[in-house]
Amino acid sequence: MRHLLSTLELNRDEAIHLLDLSDQMAEVNTREVKKLPTLRGKTVVNLFFEDSTRTKTSFELAAKRLSADLINFSAKGSSVSKGESLKDTALTLAAGGADAFVIRHSASGAAHTLANSGWMNVAVVNAGDGTHEHPTQALLDAMTMRRRLHGIGATTGRDLAGVSVLIVGDILHSRVARSNIHLLKLLGAKVTLVAPSTLMPKTELFDVEVKQDLDEALAENPDVVMMLRIQSERMGANFFPSQREYVNGWALTAERFARLQQKTLVMHPGPMIRGLEICSEAADSPQSTIVEQVANGISVRMAVLYSLISGERSLDV
Ligand code: CP
């Protein structure tokens, strides 16, 4: 694997290998000294043209826990405001020597451009590009499902065959949904999408089940309910009549949460809008994996950086 740009580019063995490696990293992250020397002398550049809390900080921690040097770049406050291009920004940051770029950008395809431009010979990780993909989010979601559904210590080599996952909300603008759909299908899960018709993309592209009625979909007792953020920053117009109507139709309200089986996992990639997408009763419940997803994100990003830039170095955990 040279880059990680999309979950569509992974095959089943590569995906399972990354998840197994992530579980090994999770064990390191339980130790008093959460550190491996594996990427000593390597440099990771965090190149963030769009806001982030979880992804940026977890890539930072992941690089540090593997002993890599780290450059943290945010477009805000940088020479991007003076008109500097993606190419010149990347070349500038690579000038001191870089082994991996982690890029988040509002333009779909920005990570592919950086990886395939020939501007530099550096591994590229897509940390979210527009409405396109967010592959490490899908990997951390799959890691979370494996650990909750199979049990920590019983995950190695296992996929998600037979697991039913309901993805709910703004699927049209969601790079998280796209990456999850590809990866979940690869791992054998059954995916159903639920959204208002205005927030549902052309689903024949995905070959998954589609519903408009959330209550009907919840009545089928899915193993996982994954709520999505409404991506207001990508909406040039109103995609639903009012927040009240969205909540009535597509939010995980307290009333809907009370109807879920106690074994059903409640997921959200964050940032979540409480009261609009999900109620606090669900988000703060033992069924919720929202904080675990963030913690697993560090392990997944350690696994990805290790896989891309460690070369022949062994993982001495
Ligand atoms: N889930 C996710 O990508 O969160 P951030 O935007 O905070 O990185």
mmCIF file of C-alpha atoms and ligand atoms in Angstrom:
data_model
loop_
_atom_site.group_PDB
_atom_site.id
_atom_site.type_symbol
_atom_site.label_atom_id
_atom_site.label_comp_id
_atom_site.label_asym_id
_atom_site.label_seq_id
_atom_site.Cartn_x
_atom_site.Cartn_y
_atom_site.Cartn_z
ATOM 1 C CA MET A 1 0.000 0.000 0.000
ATOM 2 C CA ARG A 2 1.574 3.279 -1.152
ATOM 3 C CA HIS A 3 -1.199 5.705 -0.100
ATOM 4 C CA LEU A 4 -4.545 5.486 1.703
ATOM 5 C CA LEU A 5 -6.949 7.559 -0.376
ATOM 6 C CA SER A 6 -10.180 5.550 -0.374
ATOM 7 C CA THR A 7 -11.647 2.423 1.195
ATOM 8 C CA LEU A 8 -12.648 1.404 -2.337
ATOM 9 C CA GLU A 9 -8.967 0.746 -3.065
ATOM 10 C CA LEU A 10 -8.589 -1.757 -0.196
ATOM 11 C CA ASN A 11 -9.070 -5.475 -0.682
ATOM 12 C CA ARG A 12 -10.447 -7.676 2.091
ATOM 13 C CA ASP A 13 -7.041 -8.954 3.245
ATOM 14 C CA GLU A 14 -5.595 -5.434 3.408
ATOM 15 C CA ALA A 15 -8.593 -4.190 5.392
ATOM 16 C CA ILE A 16 -8.464 -7.088 7.881
ATOM 17 C CA HIS A 17 -4.688 -6.640 8.223
ATOM 18 C CA LEU A 18 -5.116 -2.930 9.040
ATOM 19 C CA LEU A 19 -7.819 -3.755 11.596
ATOM 20 C CA ASP A 20 -5.664 -6.464 13.229
ATOM 21 C CA LEU A 21 -2.740 -4.032 13.362
ATOM 22 C CA SER A 22 -5.041 -1.388 14.886
ATOM 23 C CA ASP A 23 -5.936 -3.820 17.668
ATOM 24 C CA GLN A 24 -2.223 -4.326 18.355
ATOM 25 C CA MET A 25 -1.809 -0.550 18.531
ATOM 26 C CA ALA A 26 -4.801 -0.359 20.892
ATOM 27 C CA GLU A 27 -2.944 -2.663 23.274
ATOM 28 C CA VAL A 28 0.054 -0.287 23.180
ATOM 29 C CA ASN A 29 -2.357 2.552 23.963
ATOM 30 C CA THR A 30 -3.390 0.872 27.228
ATOM 31 C CA ARG A 31 0.192 0.881 28.575
ATOM 32 C CA GLU A 32 1.642 3.385 30.995
ATOM 33 C CA VAL A 33 4.227 4.343 28.344
ATOM 34 C CA LYS A 34 2.150 4.591 25.161
ATOM 35 C CA LYS A 35 5.075 4.781 22.805
ATOM 36 C CA LEU A 36 6.909 2.714 20.168
ATOM 37 C CA PRO A 37 10.210 3.670 18.510
ATOM 38 C CA THR A 38 9.058 2.396 15.106
ATOM 39 C CA LEU A 39 8.904 5.670 13.140
ATOM 40 C CA ARG A 40 11.914 7.380 14.738
ATOM 41 C CA GLY A 41 13.530 9.675 12.139
ATOM 42 C CA LYS A 42 10.393 9.774 9.953
ATOM 43 C CA THR A 43 8.398 12.980 9.456
ATOM 44 C CA VAL A 44 4.609 13.209 9.213
ATOM 45 C CA VAL A 45 2.975 16.414 7.933
ATOM 46 C CA ASN A 46 -0.612 17.138 9.005
ATOM 47 C CA LEU A 47 -1.965 19.313 6.181
ATOM 48 C CA PHE A 48 -5.396 20.597 7.223
ATOM 49 C CA PHE A 49 -7.245 22.968 4.884
ATOM 50 C CA GLU A 50 -10.554 22.290 6.683
ATOM 51 C CA ASP A 51 -11.447 22.326 10.388
ATOM 52 C CA SER A 52 -11.060 19.184 12.469
ATOM 53 C CA THR A 53 -10.927 18.208 16.124
ATOM 54 C CA ARG A 54 -10.832 14.386 16.168
ATOM 55 C CA THR A 55 -8.930 13.537 13.002
ATOM 56 C CA LYS A 56 -6.213 16.144 13.378
ATOM 57 C CA THR A 57 -5.467 15.467 17.043
ATOM 58 C CA SER A 58 -5.561 11.699 16.610
ATOM 59 C CA PHE A 59 -3.140 11.739 13.658
ATOM 60 C CA GLU A 60 -0.904 13.977 15.801
ATOM 61 C CA LEU A 61 -1.035 11.528 18.716
ATOM 62 C CA ALA A 62 -0.580 8.564 16.376
ATOM 63 C CA ALA A 63 2.592 10.045 14.857
ATOM 64 C CA LYS A 64 3.975 10.954 18.284
ATOM 65 C CA ARG A 65 3.213 7.539 19.777
ATOM 66 C CA LEU A 66 5.225 5.969 16.948
ATOM 67 C CA SER A 67 8.089 8.451 17.649
ATOM 68 C CA ALA A 68 7.811 10.279 14.301
ATOM 69 C CA ASP A 69 8.508 14.008 13.966
ATOM 70 C CA LEU A 70 5.347 15.968 13.223
ATOM 71 C CA ILE A 71 4.523 19.199 11.406
ATOM 72 C CA ASN A 72 1.013 20.475 12.105
ATOM 73 C CA PHE A 73 -0.247 22.786 9.371
ATOM 74 C CA SER A 74 -3.621 24.566 9.362
ATOM 75 C CA ALA A 75 -4.599 26.680 6.371
ATOM 76 C CA LYS A 76 -6.085 29.265 8.748
ATOM 77 C CA GLY A 77 -3.298 31.689 9.681
ATOM 78 C CA SER A 78 -1.018 30.392 6.887
ATOM 79 C CA SER A 79 0.194 31.809 3.557
ATOM 80 C CA VAL A 80 -2.809 30.111 1.890
ATOM 81 C CA SER A 81 -4.631 33.393 2.718
ATOM 82 C CA LYS A 82 -2.046 35.159 0.503
ATOM 83 C CA GLY A 83 -2.956 32.901 -2.427
ATOM 84 C CA GLU A 84 -0.382 30.105 -2.076
ATOM 85 C CA SER A 85 -1.516 26.973 -3.949
ATOM 86 C CA LEU A 86 -1.843 23.385 -2.671
ATOM 87 C CA LYS A 87 1.243 22.460 -4.696
ATOM 88 C CA ASP A 88 3.443 25.233 -3.300
ATOM 89 C CA THR A 89 2.167 24.721 0.240
ATOM 90 C CA ALA A 90 2.963 21.004 0.031
ATOM 91 C CA LEU A 91 6.384 21.577 -1.565
ATOM 92 C CA THR A 92 7.224 24.118 1.155
ATOM 93 C CA LEU A 93 6.256 21.756 3.958
ATOM 94 C CA ALA A 94 8.106 18.851 2.322
ATOM 95 C CA ALA A 95 11.277 20.907 1.912
ATOM 96 C CA GLY A 96 12.653 19.845 5.299
ATOM 97 C CA GLY A 97 11.994 16.178 4.455
ATOM 98 C CA ALA A 98 8.595 14.494 4.756
ATOM 99 C CA ASP A 99 7.622 10.824 4.656
ATOM 100 C CA ALA A 100 3.825 11.159 4.886
ATOM 101 C CA PHE A 101 1.243 13.834 4.255
ATOM 102 C CA VAL A 102 -2.104 13.593 6.042
ATOM 103 C CA ILE A 103 -4.428 15.876 4.109
ATOM 104 C CA ARG A 104 -7.923 17.209 4.805
ATOM 105 C CA HIS A 105 -9.422 19.479 2.171
ATOM 106 C CA SER A 106 -12.867 20.761 1.190
ATOM 107 C CA ALA A 107 -12.246 19.742 -2.438
ATOM 108 C CA SER A 108 -13.150 16.155 -3.343
ATOM 109 C CA GLY A 109 -10.052 14.682 -4.985
ATOM 110 C CA ALA A 110 -7.470 16.879 -3.210
ATOM 111 C CA ALA A 111 -5.750 13.849 -1.654
ATOM 112 C CA HIS A 112 -5.635 12.073 -5.035
ATOM 113 C CA THR A 113 -4.132 15.192 -6.598
ATOM 114 C CA LEU A 114 -1.398 15.308 -3.978
ATOM 115 C CA ALA A 115 -0.692 11.575 -4.296
ATOM 116 C CA ASN A 116 -0.704 11.378 -8.088
ATOM 117 C CA SER A 117 0.650 14.770 -9.100
ATOM 118 C CA GLY A 118 4.309 13.741 -9.178
ATOM 119 C CA TRP A 119 5.119 16.867 -7.139
ATOM 120 C CA MET A 120 6.912 14.756 -4.528
ATOM 121 C CA ASN A 121 7.506 11.166 -3.507
ATOM 122 C CA VAL A 122 5.557 11.058 -0.229
ATOM 123 C CA ALA A 123 2.873 8.711 1.158
ATOM 124 C CA VAL A 124 -0.526 10.415 1.289
ATOM 125 C CA VAL A 125 -3.383 9.700 3.690
ATOM 126 C CA ASN A 126 -6.797 11.111 2.901
ATOM 127 C CA ALA A 127 -8.127 12.609 6.162
ATOM 128 C CA GLY A 128 -11.369 13.714 4.451
ATOM 129 C CA ASP A 129 -11.774 15.293 1.005
ATOM 130 C CA GLY A 130 -14.987 17.218 0.399
ATOM 131 C CA THR A 131 -17.971 14.896 0.059
ATOM 132 C CA HIS A 132 -15.802 12.090 -1.302
ATOM 133 C CA GLU A 133 -14.066 9.837 1.282
ATOM 134 C CA HIS A 134 -12.737 9.619 4.843
ATOM 135 C CA PRO A 135 -11.102 6.162 4.891
ATOM 136 C CA THR A 136 -9.571 6.236 8.378
ATOM 137 C CA GLN A 137 -13.010 7.112 9.822
ATOM 138 C CA ALA A 138 -14.467 3.995 8.199
ATOM 139 C CA LEU A 139 -11.587 1.876 9.515
ATOM 140 C CA LEU A 140 -12.053 3.169 13.063
ATOM 141 C CA ASP A 141 -15.798 2.536 12.780
ATOM 142 C CA ALA A 142 -15.151 -1.045 11.627
ATOM 143 C CA MET A 143 -12.607 -1.501 14.419
ATOM 144 C CA THR A 144 -15.197 -0.303 16.942
ATOM 145 C CA MET A 145 -17.848 -2.682 15.573
ATOM 146 C CA ARG A 146 -15.461 -5.653 15.610
ATOM 147 C CA ARG A 147 -14.405 -5.010 19.210
ATOM 148 C CA ARG A 148 -17.962 -4.464 20.483
ATOM 149 C CA LEU A 149 -19.637 -7.258 18.533
ATOM 150 C CA HIS A 150 -16.925 -9.969 18.615
ATOM 151 C CA GLY A 151 -15.284 -8.897 21.902
ATOM 152 C CA ILE A 152 -11.821 -7.458 22.501
ATOM 153 C CA GLY A 153 -9.357 -10.322 22.131
ATOM 154 C CA ALA A 154 -11.594 -12.184 19.662
ATOM 155 C CA THR A 155 -11.222 -9.931 16.645
ATOM 156 C CA THR A 156 -8.084 -11.157 14.866
ATOM 157 C CA GLY A 157 -8.726 -12.099 11.259
ATOM 158 C CA ARG A 158 -12.456 -11.544 11.562
ATOM 159 C CA ASP A 159 -14.766 -9.565 9.303
ATOM 160 C CA LEU A 160 -18.280 -8.213 9.886
ATOM 161 C CA ALA A 161 -20.199 -10.875 7.980
ATOM 162 C CA GLY A 162 -23.898 -10.825 8.844
ATOM 163 C CA VAL A 163 -23.739 -7.570 10.817
ATOM 164 C CA SER A 164 -26.601 -5.205 9.875
ATOM 165 C CA VAL A 165 -25.693 -1.513 9.833
ATOM 166 C CA LEU A 166 -28.233 1.282 9.399
ATOM 167 C CA ILE A 167 -26.675 4.591 8.265
ATOM 168 C CA VAL A 168 -28.975 7.551 8.874
ATOM 169 C CA GLY A 169 -28.989 11.205 7.860
ATOM 170 C CA ASP A 170 -27.141 13.428 5.410
ATOM 171 C CA ILE A 171 -25.768 10.701 3.172
ATOM 172 C CA LEU A 172 -25.601 13.008 0.149
ATOM 173 C CA HIS A 173 -22.789 15.144 1.596
ATOM 174 C CA SER A 174 -21.145 12.493 3.797
ATOM 175 C CA ARG A 175 -17.638 11.258 3.025
ATOM 176 C CA VAL A 176 -17.996 9.145 6.186
ATOM 177 C CA ALA A 177 -20.983 7.316 4.674
ATOM 178 C CA ARG A 178 -19.189 6.699 1.363
ATOM 179 C CA SER A 179 -16.076 5.242 2.999
ATOM 180 C CA ASN A 180 -18.192 3.178 5.392
ATOM 181 C CA ILE A 181 -20.434 1.764 2.660
ATOM 182 C CA HIS A 182 -17.429 0.492 0.664
ATOM 183 C CA LEU A 183 -15.611 -0.950 3.693
ATOM 184 C CA LEU A 184 -18.658 -2.481 5.380
ATOM 185 C CA LYS A 185 -19.645 -4.246 2.160
ATOM 186 C CA LEU A 186 -16.067 -5.478 1.727
ATOM 187 C CA LEU A 187 -16.236 -6.926 5.257
ATOM 188 C CA GLY A 188 -19.545 -8.688 4.620
ATOM 189 C CA ALA A 189 -21.910 -6.401 6.540
ATOM 190 C CA LYS A 190 -25.453 -5.651 5.360
ATOM 191 C CA VAL A 191 -25.836 -1.890 4.880
ATOM 192 C CA THR A 192 -29.124 0.033 4.794
ATOM 193 C CA LEU A 193 -29.307 3.781 4.179
ATOM 194 C CA VAL A 194 -32.050 6.040 5.542
ATOM 195 C CA ALA A 195 -32.385 9.720 4.640
ATOM 196 C CA PRO A 196 -34.842 12.279 3.372
ATOM 197 C CA SER A 197 -34.995 11.995 -0.424
ATOM 198 C CA THR A 198 -33.189 15.355 -0.755
ATOM 199 C CA LEU A 199 -30.203 14.030 1.230
ATOM 200 C CA MET A 200 -29.952 10.659 -0.535
ATOM 201 C CA PRO A 201 -27.449 10.342 -3.397
ATOM 202 C CA LYS A 202 -27.994 8.117 -6.444
ATOM 203 C CA THR A 203 -27.878 4.907 -4.450
ATOM 204 C CA GLU A 204 -27.604 2.572 -7.448
ATOM 205 C CA LEU A 205 -23.935 3.598 -7.266
ATOM 206 C CA PHE A 206 -23.656 1.785 -3.933
ATOM 207 C CA ASP A 207 -25.827 -1.330 -4.406
ATOM 208 C CA VAL A 208 -27.282 -1.206 -0.879
ATOM 209 C CA GLU A 209 -30.791 -1.178 0.563
ATOM 210 C CA VAL A 210 -32.417 2.256 0.817
ATOM 211 C CA LYS A 211 -35.321 3.406 2.984
ATOM 212 C CA GLN A 212 -36.938 6.755 3.698
ATOM 213 C CA ASP A 213 -38.798 5.742 6.853
ATOM 214 C CA LEU A 214 -36.499 5.591 9.871
ATOM 215 C CA ASP A 215 -39.086 3.955 12.134
ATOM 216 C CA GLU A 216 -39.625 1.146 9.621
ATOM 217 C CA ALA A 217 -35.831 0.638 9.386
ATOM 218 C CA LEU A 218 -35.381 0.621 13.177
ATOM 219 C CA ALA A 219 -38.163 -1.963 13.525
ATOM 220 C CA GLU A 220 -35.874 -4.436 11.723
ATOM 221 C CA ASN A 221 -33.547 -4.348 14.781
ATOM 222 C CA PRO A 222 -30.209 -3.539 13.142
ATOM 223 C CA ASP A 223 -27.020 -4.436 15.011
ATOM 224 C CA VAL A 224 -25.657 -0.911 14.508
ATOM 225 C CA VAL A 225 -27.326 2.473 14.032
ATOM 226 C CA MET A 226 -24.868 5.029 12.664
ATOM 227 C CA MET A 227 -26.160 8.600 12.813
ATOM 228 C CA LEU A 228 -24.525 11.197 10.549
ATOM 229 C CA ARG A 229 -23.870 14.900 10.949
ATOM 230 C CA ILE A 230 -25.881 17.323 8.828
ATOM 231 C CA GLN A 231 -23.120 18.921 6.737
ATOM 232 C CA SER A 232 -24.540 22.471 6.720
ATOM 233 C CA GLU A 233 -21.251 23.873 5.412
ATOM 234 C CA ARG A 234 -21.712 21.900 2.173
ATOM 235 C CA MET A 235 -25.359 22.946 1.640
ATOM 236 C CA GLY A 236 -25.980 25.942 -0.585
ATOM 237 C CA ALA A 237 -29.742 25.679 -0.040
ATOM 238 C CA ASN A 238 -32.244 24.198 2.411
ATOM 239 C CA PHE A 239 -32.347 20.416 2.039
ATOM 240 C CA PHE A 240 -35.209 19.977 4.554
ATOM 241 C CA PRO A 241 -38.080 22.299 5.480
ATOM 242 C CA SER A 242 -37.170 22.884 9.147
ATOM 243 C CA GLN A 243 -35.086 21.407 11.952
ATOM 244 C CA ARG A 244 -38.307 20.258 13.647
ATOM 245 C CA GLU A 245 -39.313 18.238 10.592
ATOM 246 C CA TYR A 246 -35.821 16.723 10.351
ATOM 247 C CA VAL A 247 -35.977 15.658 14.014
ATOM 248 C CA ASN A 248 -39.468 14.208 13.522
ATOM 249 C CA GLY A 249 -38.372 12.144 10.536
ATOM 250 C CA TRP A 250 -34.709 11.283 10.859
ATOM 251 C CA ALA A 251 -33.238 12.018 14.308
ATOM 252 C CA LEU A 252 -32.478 9.365 16.899
ATOM 253 C CA THR A 253 -34.850 10.861 19.460
ATOM 254 C CA ALA A 254 -35.304 9.619 23.041
ATOM 255 C CA GLU A 255 -38.548 7.918 21.972
ATOM 256 C CA ARG A 256 -36.860 6.068 19.102
ATOM 257 C CA PHE A 257 -33.837 5.216 21.272
ATOM 258 C CA ALA A 258 -36.136 3.657 23.885
ATOM 259 C CA ARG A 259 -37.474 1.321 21.189
ATOM 260 C CA LEU A 260 -34.002 -0.012 20.234
ATOM 261 C CA GLN A 261 -32.843 -3.377 21.499
ATOM 262 C CA GLN A 262 -30.245 -2.987 24.253
ATOM 263 C CA LYS A 263 -27.634 -4.777 22.134
ATOM 264 C CA THR A 264 -27.929 -2.260 19.268
ATOM 265 C CA LEU A 265 -24.827 -0.087 18.997
ATOM 266 C CA VAL A 266 -25.289 3.653 18.544
ATOM 267 C CA MET A 267 -22.529 5.330 16.536
ATOM 268 C CA HIS A 268 -21.797 8.865 15.332
ATOM 269 C CA PRO A 269 -18.529 10.005 13.701
ATOM 270 C CA GLY A 270 -18.749 13.419 15.351
ATOM 271 C CA PRO A 271 -18.981 16.284 15.636
ATOM 272 C CA MET A 272 -22.588 15.557 16.647
ATOM 273 C CA ILE A 273 -25.381 18.067 16.965
ATOM 274 C CA ARG A 274 -27.292 16.955 20.049
ATOM 275 C CA GLY A 275 -31.031 17.477 19.786
ATOM 276 C CA LEU A 276 -30.942 17.622 15.991
ATOM 277 C CA GLU A 277 -29.282 14.357 14.881
ATOM 278 C CA ILE A 278 -29.177 12.440 18.158
ATOM 279 C CA CYS A 279 -30.543 12.844 21.686
ATOM 280 C CA SER A 280 -28.311 12.883 24.763
ATOM 281 C CA GLU A 281 -30.021 9.766 26.134
ATOM 282 C CA ALA A 282 -28.619 7.814 23.160
ATOM 283 C CA ALA A 283 -25.274 9.613 22.846
ATOM 284 C CA ASP A 284 -24.393 9.148 26.523
ATOM 285 C CA SER A 285 -25.767 5.613 26.907
ATOM 286 C CA PRO A 286 -23.721 2.407 27.335
ATOM 287 C CA GLN A 287 -24.885 1.476 23.820
ATOM 288 C CA SER A 288 -23.104 4.518 22.425
ATOM 289 C CA THR A 289 -19.602 3.995 21.013
ATOM 290 C CA ILE A 290 -18.966 7.674 20.252
ATOM 291 C CA VAL A 291 -16.056 8.179 22.667
ATOM 292 C CA GLU A 292 -14.637 4.710 21.849
ATOM 293 C CA GLN A 293 -14.649 5.652 18.164
ATOM 294 C CA VAL A 294 -12.390 8.610 18.956
ATOM 295 C CA ALA A 295 -10.002 6.450 21.013
ATOM 296 C CA ASN A 296 -9.924 3.759 18.318
ATOM 297 C CA GLY A 297 -9.106 6.475 15.798
ATOM 298 C CA ILE A 298 -5.672 6.889 17.379
ATOM 299 C CA SER A 299 -4.948 3.153 17.015
ATOM 300 C CA VAL A 300 -6.187 3.028 13.418
ATOM 301 C CA ARG A 301 -4.071 6.033 12.454
ATOM 302 C CA MET A 302 -1.016 4.474 14.112
ATOM 303 C CA ALA A 303 -1.640 1.328 12.041
ATOM 304 C CA VAL A 304 -2.030 3.314 8.822
ATOM 305 C CA LEU A 305 1.106 5.433 9.349
ATOM 306 C CA TYR A 306 3.079 2.334 10.305
ATOM 307 C CA SER A 307 1.870 0.444 7.224
ATOM 308 C CA LEU A 308 2.697 3.285 4.868
ATOM 309 C CA ILE A 309 6.092 4.527 6.030
ATOM 310 C CA SER A 310 7.808 2.026 8.328
ATOM 311 C CA GLY A 311 9.454 0.235 5.385
ATOM 312 C CA GLU A 312 11.262 -2.869 6.574
ATOM 313 C CA ARG A 313 11.186 -1.888 10.253
ATOM 314 C CA SER A 314 9.477 -4.476 12.436
ATOM 315 C CA LEU A 315 6.656 -3.603 14.786
ATOM 316 C CA ASP A 316 8.175 -4.473 18.129
ATOM 317 C CA VAL A 317 5.125 -4.191 20.316
HETATM 318 N N1 CP B 1 -15.173 12.573 12.465
HETATM 319 C C1 CP B 1 -14.349 13.556 12.102
HETATM 320 O O1 CP B 1 -13.729 13.552 11.040
HETATM 321 O O2 CP B 1 -14.255 14.572 13.037
HETATM 322 P P1 CP B 1 -13.379 15.877 12.873
HETATM 323 O O3 CP B 1 -13.994 16.718 11.790
HETATM 324 O O4 CP B 1 -13.434 16.566 14.228
HETATM 325 O O5 CP B 1 -11.975 15.474 12.501
#
